[in-house]
Tab-separated table of C-alpha atoms and ligand atoms in Angstrom:
chain	number	residue	atom	x	y	z
F	21	UNK	CA	21.371	133.635	96.523
F	22	UNK	CA	23.687	133.096	93.550
F	23	UNK	CA	24.916	136.666	93.744
F	24	UNK	CA	26.555	135.843	97.103
F	25	UNK	CA	29.114	133.801	95.119
F	26	UNK	CA	30.028	136.717	92.839
F	27	UNK	CA	33.104	138.835	93.567
F	28	UNK	CA	32.155	141.549	91.083
F	29	UNK	CA	30.055	142.173	87.992
F	30	UNK	CA	32.112	142.540	84.822
F	31	UNK	CA	29.379	143.098	82.214
F	32	UNK	CA	25.957	144.208	83.437
F	33	UNK	CA	22.605	143.181	81.978
F	34	UNK	CA	22.094	146.713	80.601
F	35	UNK	CA	25.484	146.580	78.867
F	36	UNK	CA	24.700	143.142	77.396
F	37	UNK	CA	21.433	144.383	75.907
F	38	UNK	CA	23.275	147.374	74.412
F	39	UNK	CA	25.863	144.992	72.932
F	40	UNK	CA	23.177	142.747	71.428
F	41	UNK	CA	21.486	145.765	69.849
F	42	UNK	CA	24.755	147.006	68.321
F	43	UNK	CA	25.776	143.598	66.966
F	44	UNK	CA	22.262	142.799	65.731
F	45	UNK	CA	22.174	146.065	63.801
F	46	UNK	CA	25.618	145.396	62.309
F	47	UNK	CA	24.666	141.848	61.259
F	48	UNK	CA	21.414	143.139	59.729
F	49	UNK	CA	23.423	145.619	57.662
F	50	UNK	CA	26.153	143.169	56.614
F	51	UNK	CA	23.748	140.407	55.545
F	52	UNK	CA	21.288	142.500	53.525
F	53	UNK	CA	19.668	140.347	50.818
F	54	UNK	CA	20.967	137.129	52.442
F	55	UNK	CA	19.256	134.513	54.601
F	56	UNK	CA	21.924	133.498	57.101
F	57	UNK	CA	21.700	130.595	59.498
F	58	UNK	CA	22.698	131.406	63.057
F	59	UNK	CA	24.267	128.433	64.789
F	60	UNK	CA	24.406	128.715	68.543
F	61	UNK	CA	26.917	126.609	70.432
F	62	UNK	CA	25.203	124.972	73.398
F	63	UNK	CA	24.714	125.572	76.162
F	64	UNK	CA	26.474	128.854	76.827
F	65	UNK	CA	25.069	130.654	73.789
F	66	UNK	CA	21.435	130.484	74.889
F	67	UNK	CA	20.833	133.787	76.744
F	68	UNK	CA	22.957	135.790	74.295
F	69	UNK	CA	21.419	134.127	71.236
F	70	UNK	CA	17.935	134.875	72.589
F	71	UNK	CA	18.793	138.556	73.090
F	72	UNK	CA	20.758	138.955	69.851
F	73	UNK	CA	18.082	137.601	67.491
F	74	UNK	CA	15.593	140.204	68.710
F	75	UNK	CA	17.813	142.805	67.068
F	76	UNK	CA	18.427	141.070	63.734
F	77	UNK	CA	15.974	142.164	61.056
F	78	UNK	CA	16.591	139.484	58.420
F	79	UNK	CA	15.072	136.228	57.226
F	80	UNK	CA	17.419	134.119	59.346
F	81	UNK	CA	17.262	130.588	60.698
F	82	UNK	CA	18.339	129.460	64.141
F	83	UNK	CA	20.103	126.155	64.741
F	84	UNK	CA	21.911	124.695	67.728
F	85	UNK	CA	24.984	122.582	68.045
F	86	UNK	CA	26.501	120.953	71.114
F	87	UNK	CA	30.242	121.213	71.568
F	88	UNK	CA	32.301	120.561	74.656
F	89	UNK	CA	35.733	121.917	75.321
F	90	UNK	CA	35.844	122.461	79.075
F	91	UNK	CA	34.996	119.509	81.244
F	92	UNK	CA	33.625	121.091	84.381
F	93	UNK	CA	36.756	122.994	85.350
F	94	UNK	CA	38.223	126.399	84.651
F	95	UNK	CA	40.862	125.516	82.060
F	96	UNK	CA	40.520	124.466	78.451
F	97	UNK	CA	41.562	120.908	77.736
F	98	UNK	CA	41.797	121.469	74.015
F	99	UNK	CA	39.473	118.567	73.289
F	100	UNK	CA	36.546	119.532	71.113
F	101	UNK	CA	33.771	116.990	71.168
F	102	UNK	CA	30.506	117.295	69.228
F	103	UNK	CA	27.727	116.328	71.637
F	104	UNK	CA	24.810	117.406	69.440
F	105	UNK	CA	25.227	117.710	65.710
F	106	UNK	CA	23.212	119.954	63.402
F	107	UNK	CA	19.869	118.756	62.044
F	108	UNK	CA	20.332	120.695	58.802
F	109	UNK	CA	22.853	120.962	55.997
F	110	UNK	CA	25.010	124.085	55.854
F	111	UNK	CA	25.988	123.546	52.225
F	112	UNK	CA	25.749	126.827	50.311
F	113	UNK	CA	24.661	128.717	53.432
F	114	UNK	CA	25.959	131.869	55.073
F	115	UNK	CA	26.613	130.768	58.635
F	116	UNK	CA	26.968	132.949	61.713
F	117	UNK	CA	28.213	131.038	64.730
F	118	UNK	CA	27.009	132.405	68.052
F	119	UNK	CA	29.275	131.969	71.071
F	120	UNK	CA	29.223	133.168	74.659
F	121	UNK	CA	33.001	133.518	74.874
F	122	UNK	CA	36.122	132.888	72.807
F	123	UNK	CA	39.157	132.052	74.918
F	124	UNK	CA	41.833	129.794	73.377
F	125	UNK	CA	39.828	129.756	70.127
F	126	UNK	CA	40.038	125.952	69.932
F	127	UNK	CA	36.283	125.336	70.132
F	128	UNK	CA	35.363	127.838	67.491
F	129	UNK	CA	38.163	126.966	65.052
F	130	UNK	CA	37.268	123.275	65.369
F	131	UNK	CA	33.637	123.976	64.466
F	132	UNK	CA	34.586	126.552	61.817
F	133	UNK	CA	36.747	124.018	59.971
F	134	UNK	CA	33.947	121.446	60.130
F	135	UNK	CA	31.309	123.833	58.729
F	136	UNK	CA	33.601	124.899	55.898
F	137	UNK	CA	34.342	121.249	55.139
F	138	UNK	CA	30.567	120.674	54.977
F	139	UNK	CA	30.280	123.333	52.275
F	140	UNK	CA	29.137	126.522	54.011
F	141	UNK	CA	29.520	129.518	51.688
F	142	UNK	CA	30.719	131.736	54.524
F	143	UNK	CA	31.241	131.323	58.255
F	144	UNK	CA	31.566	134.237	60.660
F	145	UNK	CA	31.619	134.338	64.436
F	146	UNK	CA	29.666	136.526	66.827
F	147	UNK	CA	30.676	136.321	70.459
F	148	UNK	CA	29.449	138.163	73.513
F	149	UNK	CA	32.878	138.043	75.148
F	150	UNK	CA	36.418	137.807	73.845
F	151	UNK	CA	39.451	136.850	75.957
F	152	UNK	CA	42.245	137.517	73.420
F	153	UNK	CA	45.030	136.933	75.986
F	154	UNK	CA	44.026	133.278	76.163
F	155	UNK	CA	44.269	132.708	72.413
F	156	UNK	CA	46.133	129.623	71.178
F	157	UNK	CA	44.596	129.547	67.677
F	158	UNK	CA	44.803	132.469	65.255
F	159	UNK	CA	41.256	133.754	65.213
F	160	UNK	CA	39.537	137.135	65.399
F	161	UNK	CA	35.762	136.906	65.596
F	162	UNK	CA	34.096	139.336	63.181
F	163	UNK	CA	31.543	140.458	65.776
F	164	UNK	CA	32.738	140.965	69.353
F	165	UNK	CA	30.524	142.182	72.193
F	166	UNK	CA	33.279	143.173	74.561
F	167	UNK	CA	36.843	142.196	75.372
F	168	UNK	CA	37.610	140.961	78.880
F	169	UNK	CA	40.840	140.125	80.744
F	170	UNK	CA	42.023	136.541	81.162
F	171	UNK	CA	39.755	135.764	84.094
F	172	UNK	CA	37.252	132.997	84.586
F	173	UNK	CA	33.750	134.426	84.370
F	174	UNK	CA	30.254	133.087	84.894
F	175	UNK	CA	26.696	134.159	84.142
F	176	UNK	CA	24.624	134.953	81.074
F	177	UNK	CA	25.136	131.415	79.798
F	178	UNK	CA	28.626	130.866	81.164
F	179	UNK	CA	28.982	128.188	83.808
F	180	UNK	CA	31.197	126.855	86.529
F	181	UNK	CA	30.473	123.147	86.876
F	182	UNK	CA	27.135	123.727	85.072
F	183	UNK	CA	25.927	126.360	87.558
F	184	UNK	CA	25.528	130.146	87.260
F	185	UNK	CA	24.338	130.119	83.616
F	186	UNK	CA	21.106	131.764	84.775
F	187	UNK	CA	22.715	134.896	86.223
F	188	UNK	CA	21.498	137.923	84.229
F	189	UNK	CA	25.022	139.413	84.032
F	190	UNK	CA	28.651	138.297	83.600
F	191	UNK	CA	30.688	138.242	86.781
F	192	UNK	CA	33.775	136.892	88.501
F	193	UNK	CA	33.331	134.150	91.076
F	194	UNK	CA	34.680	134.473	94.595
F	195	UNK	CA	37.826	132.386	95.126
F	196	UNK	CA	36.163	130.480	97.984
F	197	UNK	CA	33.633	128.981	95.513
F	198	UNK	CA	36.411	126.958	93.837
F	199	UNK	CA	37.419	125.534	97.223
F	200	UNK	CA	33.912	124.248	98.022
H	326	IMP	P1	37.944	128.097	73.882
H	326	IMP	O1	37.816	126.841	73.089
H	326	IMP	O2	39.120	128.052	74.822
H	326	IMP	O3	37.921	129.351	73.051
H	326	IMP	O4	36.731	128.158	74.877
H	326	IMP	C1	35.437	128.367	74.498
H	326	IMP	C2	34.487	127.718	75.467
H	326	IMP	O5	35.094	127.494	76.754
H	326	IMP	C3	33.304	128.622	75.739
H	326	IMP	O6	32.246	128.347	74.868
H	326	IMP	C4	32.958	128.297	77.169
H	326	IMP	O7	32.092	127.205	77.214
H	326	IMP	C5	34.280	127.901	77.806
H	326	IMP	N1	34.914	129.037	78.503
H	326	IMP	C6	35.989	129.754	78.142
H	326	IMP	N2	36.282	130.714	79.041
H	326	IMP	C7	35.329	130.599	80.011
H	326	IMP	C8	35.051	131.338	81.226
H	326	IMP	O8	35.721	132.309	81.610
H	326	IMP	N3	33.972	130.907	81.935
H	326	IMP	C9	33.178	129.863	81.575
H	326	IMP	N4	33.396	129.159	80.451
H	326	IMP	C10	34.466	129.528	79.675
């Protein structure tokens, strides 16, 4: 049913699993001897976080944080609001933030600054998708799944008006969906 709303698939489920394996392996290598805390940004991070952690062979913790930047539409408003704060302290911790997509970079830089202010030893970003053409803030995530053009995408955690997060791939919506 949902697939009827999709114009075309941009990143398939097979490709996403391959990406998670590659990034998980890289993180495992880079954090040898450390116990990082992975902080997923709700809600979009969930499918990618779940896949990624299967491929990280470290003593790592998983935490979640709620941040809102888009308010149901397809353009960033630039307002970063914390809707669910962390339950743990990040002081002295190596933090890896897990994102579905980095577009303007406002969400991630807002959270990055906050975690550094709270005393994290290091903060890096792992994102499934990167849309560098949309960037407003200077930011290059250390771990990037794949780079995509400046198009609005849904699936694998990414939503349009809270729907489509459950699609097992990343795709572009048909224009007519926005007119509904
Ligand atoms: P940024 O603050 O502009 O980098 O946007 C990051 C957040 O905006 C992501 O975590 C998503 O929730 C949302 N976002 C950015 N681009 C898209 C998109 O193409 N589809 C769905 N959500 C998006």
